[in-house]
PDB file of C-alpha atoms in Angstrom:
ATOM      1  CA  MET A   1    -145.280 -86.579-154.316  1.00  0.00           C
ATOM      2  CA  THR A   2    -142.707 -85.035-151.991  1.00  0.00           C
ATOM      3  CA  THR A   3    -141.560 -87.074-149.016  1.00  0.00           C
ATOM      4  CA  LEU A   4    -140.770 -85.547-145.663  1.00  0.00           C
ATOM      5  CA  ASN A   5    -137.881 -86.439-143.397  1.00  0.00           C
ATOM      6  CA  THR A   6    -140.108 -87.421-140.468  1.00  0.00           C
ATOM      7  CA  ARG A   7    -140.601 -90.051-137.815  1.00  0.00           C
ATOM      8  CA  THR A   8    -143.348 -91.043-135.425  1.00  0.00           C
ATOM      9  CA  TRP A   9    -142.949 -90.341-131.717  1.00  0.00           C
ATOM     10  CA  ASN A  10    -145.731 -90.949-129.170  1.00  0.00           C
ATOM     11  CA  GLY A  11    -148.238 -91.057-132.031  1.00  0.00           C
ATOM     12  CA  LEU A  12    -147.109 -87.671-133.360  1.00  0.00           C
ATOM     13  CA  THR A  13    -145.365 -87.123-136.707  1.00  0.00           C
ATOM     14  CA  ILE A  14    -142.236 -85.095-135.967  1.00  0.00           C
ATOM     15  CA  PRO A  15    -139.164 -84.166-138.014  1.00  0.00           C
ATOM     16  CA  ALA A  16    -136.059 -86.313-138.041  1.00  0.00           C
ATOM     17  CA  ALA A  17    -133.238 -84.911-135.924  1.00  0.00           C
ATOM     18  CA  GLY A  18    -131.722 -81.749-137.350  1.00  0.00           C
ATOM     19  CA  THR A  19    -131.216 -78.021-137.083  1.00  0.00           C
ATOM     20  CA  TYR A  20    -133.819 -75.442-138.102  1.00  0.00           C
ATOM     21  CA  ALA A  21    -133.421 -71.673-138.489  1.00  0.00           C
ATOM     22  CA  ILE A  22    -136.304 -69.499-137.332  1.00  0.00           C
ATOM     23  CA  ASP A  23    -137.892 -67.892-140.403  1.00  0.00           C
ATOM     24  CA  ALA A  24    -138.364 -64.244-139.417  1.00  0.00           C
ATOM     25  CA  ALA A  25    -140.654 -63.602-142.386  1.00  0.00           C
ATOM     26  CA  HIS A  26    -143.101 -66.211-141.089  1.00  0.00           C
ATOM     27  CA  THR A  27    -142.677 -65.728-137.342  1.00  0.00           C
ATOM     28  CA  ARG A  28    -144.492 -63.267-135.113  1.00  0.00           C
ATOM     29  CA  VAL A  29    -143.316 -62.581-131.577  1.00  0.00           C
ATOM     30  CA  GLY A  30    -146.225 -60.643-130.151  1.00  0.00           C
ATOM     31  CA  PHE A  31    -147.358 -59.330-126.805  1.00  0.00           C
ATOM     32  CA  VAL A  32    -150.525 -58.067-125.146  1.00  0.00           C
ATOM     33  CA  ILE A  33    -150.753 -55.727-122.145  1.00  0.00           C
ATOM     34  CA  ARG A  34    -153.681 -54.227-120.262  1.00  0.00           C
ATOM     35  CA  HIS A  35    -154.065 -50.491-121.015  1.00  0.00           C
ATOM     36  CA  MET A  36    -155.864 -47.932-118.841  1.00  0.00           C
ATOM     37  CA  VAL A  37    -157.549 -50.784-116.919  1.00  0.00           C
ATOM     38  CA  VAL A  38    -160.284 -51.233-119.572  1.00  0.00           C
ATOM     39  CA  SER A  39    -158.593 -52.412-122.787  1.00  0.00           C
ATOM     40  CA  LYS A  40    -155.553 -54.151-124.224  1.00  0.00           C
ATOM     41  CA  VAL A  41    -152.731 -53.021-126.482  1.00  0.00           C
ATOM     42  CA  ARG A  42    -150.949 -55.449-128.813  1.00  0.00           C
ATOM     43  CA  GLY A  43    -147.539 -55.243-130.380  1.00  0.00           C
ATOM     44  CA  SER A  44    -144.768 -57.356-131.792  1.00  0.00           C
ATOM     45  CA  PHE A  45    -141.068 -57.487-132.520  1.00  0.00           C
ATOM     46  CA  LYS A  46    -140.166 -57.471-136.218  1.00  0.00           C
ATOM     47  CA  ASP A  47    -136.557 -58.703-135.952  1.00  0.00           C
ATOM     48  CA  VAL A  48    -136.210 -62.223-134.552  1.00  0.00           C
ATOM     49  CA  ALA A  49    -133.577 -64.869-135.266  1.00  0.00           C
ATOM     50  CA  GLY A  50    -132.738 -68.192-133.768  1.00  0.00           C
ATOM     51  CA  GLU A  51    -132.191 -71.887-134.023  1.00  0.00           C
ATOM     52  CA  ILE A  52    -134.197 -74.956-133.103  1.00  0.00           C
ATOM     53  CA  VAL A  53    -132.275 -78.192-132.704  1.00  0.00           C
ATOM     54  CA  VAL A  54    -134.494 -81.264-132.958  1.00  0.00           C
ATOM     55  CA  ALA A  55    -132.636 -84.005-131.090  1.00  0.00           C
ATOM     56  CA  GLU A  56    -132.718 -87.789-131.565  1.00  0.00           C
ATOM     57  CA  ASP A  57    -134.566 -87.838-128.243  1.00  0.00           C
ATOM     58  CA  PRO A  58    -137.267 -85.229-129.007  1.00  0.00           C
ATOM     59  CA  LEU A  59    -137.404 -84.129-125.362  1.00  0.00           C
ATOM     60  CA  ALA A  60    -133.712 -83.198-125.568  1.00  0.00           C
ATOM     61  CA  SER A  61    -134.472 -80.675-128.351  1.00  0.00           C
ATOM     62  CA  SER A  62    -133.514 -77.029-127.773  1.00  0.00           C
ATOM     63  CA  VAL A  63    -134.282 -73.481-128.832  1.00  0.00           C
ATOM     64  CA  ASN A  64    -132.153 -70.344-128.852  1.00  0.00           C
ATOM     65  CA  ALA A  65    -133.697 -67.072-130.023  1.00  0.00           C
ATOM     66  CA  VAL A  66    -132.657 -63.421-130.128  1.00  0.00           C
ATOM     67  CA  ILE A  67    -134.990 -60.471-130.618  1.00  0.00           C
ATOM     68  CA  GLN A  68    -133.817 -56.965-131.446  1.00  0.00           C
ATOM     69  CA  ALA A  69    -135.388 -54.650-128.858  1.00  0.00           C
ATOM     70  CA  ALA A  70    -135.495 -51.705-131.279  1.00  0.00           C
ATOM     71  CA  SER A  71    -137.737 -53.700-133.635  1.00  0.00           C
ATOM     72  CA  ILE A  72    -140.738 -53.274-131.316  1.00  0.00           C
ATOM     73  CA  ASP A  73    -143.861 -52.280-133.231  1.00  0.00           C
ATOM     74  CA  THR A  74    -147.271 -51.400-131.814  1.00  0.00           C
ATOM     75  CA  GLY A  75    -148.432 -49.514-134.888  1.00  0.00           C
ATOM     76  CA  VAL A  76    -147.975 -46.128-133.193  1.00  0.00           C
ATOM     77  CA  ALA A  77    -144.589 -44.507-133.898  1.00  0.00           C
ATOM     78  CA  ASP A  78    -144.543 -42.234-130.810  1.00  0.00           C
ATOM     79  CA  ARG A  79    -145.430 -45.139-128.506  1.00  0.00           C
ATOM     80  CA  ASP A  80    -142.774 -47.356-130.110  1.00  0.00           C
ATOM     81  CA  THR A  81    -140.161 -44.627-129.607  1.00  0.00           C
ATOM     82  CA  HIS A  82    -141.153 -44.391-125.924  1.00  0.00           C
ATOM     83  CA  LEU A  83    -140.973 -48.189-125.533  1.00  0.00           C
ATOM     84  CA  ARG A  84    -137.356 -48.115-126.783  1.00  0.00           C
ATOM     85  CA  THR A  85    -136.304 -45.604-124.083  1.00  0.00           C
ATOM     86  CA  GLY A  86    -135.057 -46.097-120.539  1.00  0.00           C
ATOM     87  CA  ASP A  87    -138.657 -46.071-119.307  1.00  0.00           C
ATOM     88  CA  PHE A  88    -139.116 -49.521-120.874  1.00  0.00           C
ATOM     89  CA  LEU A  89    -136.647 -51.619-122.928  1.00  0.00           C
ATOM     90  CA  GLU A  90    -133.587 -49.322-122.970  1.00  0.00           C
ATOM     91  CA  ALA A  91    -132.937 -50.617-126.500  1.00  0.00           C
ATOM     92  CA  GLU A  92    -129.739 -48.644-126.943  1.00  0.00           C
ATOM     93  CA  LYS A  93    -128.166 -50.085-123.771  1.00  0.00           C
ATOM     94  CA  TYR A  94    -129.785 -53.549-124.069  1.00  0.00           C
ATOM     95  CA  PRO A  95    -130.248 -54.134-127.809  1.00  0.00           C
ATOM     96  CA  GLU A  96    -131.285 -57.788-127.535  1.00  0.00           C
ATOM     97  CA  LEU A  97    -133.894 -59.837-125.723  1.00  0.00           C
ATOM     98  CA  SER A  98    -133.042 -63.531-125.674  1.00  0.00           C
ATOM     99  CA  PHE A  99    -134.461 -66.938-124.868  1.00  0.00           C
ATOM    100  CA  ARG A 100    -132.517 -70.168-124.302  1.00  0.00           C
ATOM    101  CA  SER A 101    -134.448 -73.333-123.552  1.00  0.00           C
ATOM    102  CA  THR A 102    -133.436 -75.590-120.680  1.00  0.00           C
ATOM    103  CA  SER A 103    -136.017 -78.388-120.945  1.00  0.00           C
ATOM    104  CA  LEU A 104    -138.934 -79.701-122.967  1.00  0.00           C
ATOM    105  CA  LYS A 105    -141.741 -81.793-121.490  1.00  0.00           C
ATOM    106  CA  ALA A 106    -144.485 -83.641-123.360  1.00  0.00           C
ATOM    107  CA  VAL A 107    -148.007 -82.772-122.202  1.00  0.00           C
ATOM    108  CA  SER A 108    -150.388 -84.448-124.655  1.00  0.00           C
ATOM    109  CA  GLY A 109    -150.404 -84.949-128.419  1.00  0.00           C
ATOM    110  CA  GLU A 110    -148.836 -81.872-130.008  1.00  0.00           C
ATOM    111  CA  ASP A 111    -148.765 -79.947-126.696  1.00  0.00           C
ATOM    112  CA  PHE A 112    -145.520 -79.469-124.760  1.00  0.00           C
ATOM    113  CA  THR A 113    -144.100 -77.296-121.998  1.00  0.00           C
ATOM    114  CA  LEU A 114    -140.925 -75.472-123.002  1.00  0.00           C
ATOM    115  CA  VAL A 115    -138.878 -74.127-120.084  1.00  0.00           C
ATOM    116  CA  GLY A 116    -136.056 -71.679-120.555  1.00  0.00           C
ATOM    117  CA  GLU A 117    -134.208 -68.555-119.565  1.00  0.00           C
ATOM    118  CA  LEU A 118    -135.671 -65.265-120.832  1.00  0.00           C
ATOM    119  CA  THR A 119    -133.435 -62.223-120.711  1.00  0.00           C
ATOM    120  CA  ILE A 120    -134.886 -58.724-120.950  1.00  0.00           C
ATOM    121  CA  LYS A 121    -132.583 -55.801-120.239  1.00  0.00           C
ATOM    122  CA  ASP A 122    -130.184 -57.001-117.501  1.00  0.00           C
ATOM    123  CA  VAL A 123    -132.516 -59.599-115.956  1.00  0.00           C
ATOM    124  CA  THR A 124    -132.712 -63.315-116.716  1.00  0.00           C
ATOM    125  CA  LYS A 125    -135.639 -65.343-115.364  1.00  0.00           C
ATOM    126  CA  THR A 126    -136.944 -68.864-115.910  1.00  0.00           C
ATOM    127  CA  VAL A 127    -140.200 -68.940-117.882  1.00  0.00           C
ATOM    128  CA  GLU A 128    -142.531 -71.734-118.996  1.00  0.00           C
ATOM    129  CA  LEU A 129    -144.149 -71.588-122.403  1.00  0.00           C
ATOM    130  CA  ALA A 130    -147.140 -73.621-123.495  1.00  0.00           C
ATOM    131  CA  LEU A 131    -145.868 -74.967-126.821  1.00  0.00           C
ATOM    132  CA  GLU A 132    -147.971 -76.432-129.595  1.00  0.00           C
ATOM    133  CA  PHE A 133    -146.120 -78.258-132.362  1.00  0.00           C
ATOM    134  CA  GLY A 134    -147.882 -77.341-135.608  1.00  0.00           C
ATOM    135  CA  GLY A 135    -146.335 -80.015-137.784  1.00  0.00           C
ATOM    136  CA  VAL A 136    -143.792 -80.506-140.524  1.00  0.00           C
ATOM    137  CA  ASN A 137    -144.163 -79.791-144.246  1.00  0.00           C
ATOM    138  CA  LYS A 138    -142.260 -78.585-147.316  1.00  0.00           C
ATOM    139  CA  ASN A 139    -142.573 -75.089-148.718  1.00  0.00           C
ATOM    140  CA  PRO A 140    -142.921 -74.440-152.482  1.00  0.00           C
ATOM    141  CA  TRP A 141    -139.105 -74.306-152.806  1.00  0.00           C
ATOM    142  CA  GLY A 142    -138.672 -77.815-151.424  1.00  0.00           C
ATOM    143  CA  GLN A 143    -137.383 -76.764-148.005  1.00  0.00           C
ATOM    144  CA  GLU A 144    -138.608 -78.674-144.982  1.00  0.00           C
ATOM    145  CA  ILE A 145    -140.332 -76.441-142.429  1.00  0.00           C
ATOM    146  CA  ILE A 146    -141.822 -76.871-138.982  1.00  0.00           C
ATOM    147  CA  GLY A 147    -144.488 -74.729-137.363  1.00  0.00           C
ATOM    148  CA  PHE A 148    -145.156 -73.878-133.752  1.00  0.00           C
ATOM    149  CA  THR A 149    -147.195 -71.717-131.394  1.00  0.00           C
ATOM    150  CA  ALA A 150    -146.010 -70.714-127.922  1.00  0.00           C
ATOM    151  CA  THR A 151    -147.561 -68.581-125.191  1.00  0.00           C
ATOM    152  CA  THR A 152    -146.659 -67.458-121.708  1.00  0.00           C
ATOM    153  CA  GLU A 153    -147.314 -64.648-119.263  1.00  0.00           C
ATOM    154  CA  ILE A 154    -144.672 -62.690-117.385  1.00  0.00           C
ATOM    155  CA  ASP A 155    -144.682 -59.899-114.829  1.00  0.00           C
ATOM    156  CA  ARG A 156    -142.860 -57.129-116.692  1.00  0.00           C
ATOM    157  CA  GLU A 157    -141.700 -55.610-113.405  1.00  0.00           C
ATOM    158  CA  ASP A 158    -139.665 -58.785-112.746  1.00  0.00           C
ATOM    159  CA  PHE A 159    -137.537 -57.669-115.730  1.00  0.00           C
ATOM    160  CA  ASN A 160    -137.052 -54.065-114.519  1.00  0.00           C
ATOM    161  CA  VAL A 161    -139.691 -52.739-116.917  1.00  0.00           C
ATOM    162  CA  THR A 162    -141.497 -50.772-114.237  1.00  0.00           C
ATOM    163  CA  TRP A 163    -142.606 -47.454-115.756  1.00  0.00           C
ATOM    164  CA  ASN A 164    -146.251 -46.650-115.127  1.00  0.00           C
ATOM    165  CA  GLN A 165    -148.584 -43.774-114.478  1.00  0.00           C
ATOM    166  CA  GLN A 166    -151.353 -43.464-111.916  1.00  0.00           C
ATOM    167  CA  LEU A 167    -154.776 -42.698-113.432  1.00  0.00           C
ATOM    168  CA  GLU A 168    -156.869 -39.902-111.966  1.00  0.00           C
ATOM    169  CA  THR A 169    -159.908 -42.208-111.796  1.00  0.00           C
ATOM    170  CA  GLY A 170    -158.025 -45.077-110.165  1.00  0.00           C
ATOM    171  CA  GLY A 171    -155.740 -47.786-111.409  1.00  0.00           C
ATOM    172  CA  VAL A 172    -152.651 -47.439-113.549  1.00  0.00           C
ATOM    173  CA  LEU A 173    -151.969 -46.813-117.221  1.00  0.00           C
ATOM    174  CA  LEU A 174    -150.332 -50.222-117.841  1.00  0.00           C
ATOM    175  CA  GLY A 175    -150.873 -53.652-116.377  1.00  0.00           C
ATOM    176  CA  LYS A 176    -148.007 -55.611-114.886  1.00  0.00           C
ATOM    177  CA  THR A 177    -148.820 -58.843-116.743  1.00  0.00           C
ATOM    178  CA  LEU A 178    -147.484 -59.171-120.263  1.00  0.00           C
ATOM    179  CA  LYS A 179    -148.838 -62.015-122.374  1.00  0.00           C
ATOM    180  CA  ILE A 180    -146.369 -63.281-124.970  1.00  0.00           C
ATOM    181  CA  GLU A 181    -147.763 -64.920-128.119  1.00  0.00           C
ATOM    182  CA  ILE A 182    -145.471 -66.560-130.677  1.00  0.00           C
ATOM    183  CA  GLU A 183    -146.498 -68.007-134.032  1.00  0.00           C
ATOM    184  CA  GLY A 184    -143.566 -69.345-135.960  1.00  0.00           C
ATOM    185  CA  GLU A 185    -141.969 -71.344-138.687  1.00  0.00           C
ATOM    186  CA  ALA A 186    -138.438 -72.650-138.959  1.00  0.00           C
ATOM    187  CA  THR A 187    -136.599 -74.047-141.980  1.00  0.00           C
ATOM    188  CA  ARG A 188    -134.338 -77.116-141.917  1.00  0.00           C
ATOM    189  CA  GLN A 189    -130.653 -76.223-142.226  1.00  0.00           C
ATOM    190  CA  ALA A 190    -129.062 -79.626-141.616  1.00  0.00           C
TER     191      ALA A 190
END
């Protein structure tokens, strides 16, 4: 039987202090936006990297992540090309979106609030993510991994992503609220 490098904190089994690399192959940074008033469109970013540092004091832990703007994928090539332009992400001018945590607060059990600075294009704003710690385990190659889920909502116009189109029947093509949904794994490095 494999043993894990864990400890108990507030009744929750968490990893011992250490550094974890975000596993891009097992992490999805997705988003949902209202489309034409009546439906929703989903997409994700395929290229994400980052580091999670689990501190001795778990609430002093931190996250730094970088997403390549050009890796946006909604499943429709023409739409993805448009999303990379100056109308939206300006991926050529601003190739990276980034997140750097500033605090972590325990809520209850495996639920936390992760606060940090999100940068999209040339704008950095404080955001709060509802974070669920999924646990710690070992993969088939003996590497220790942690899992997590995080969600938040932002107003895309706060980040200078303002393109829209008025609909003939009322309303606009795209909603202002963007829901961010992250499912992830990270692998212990040290």
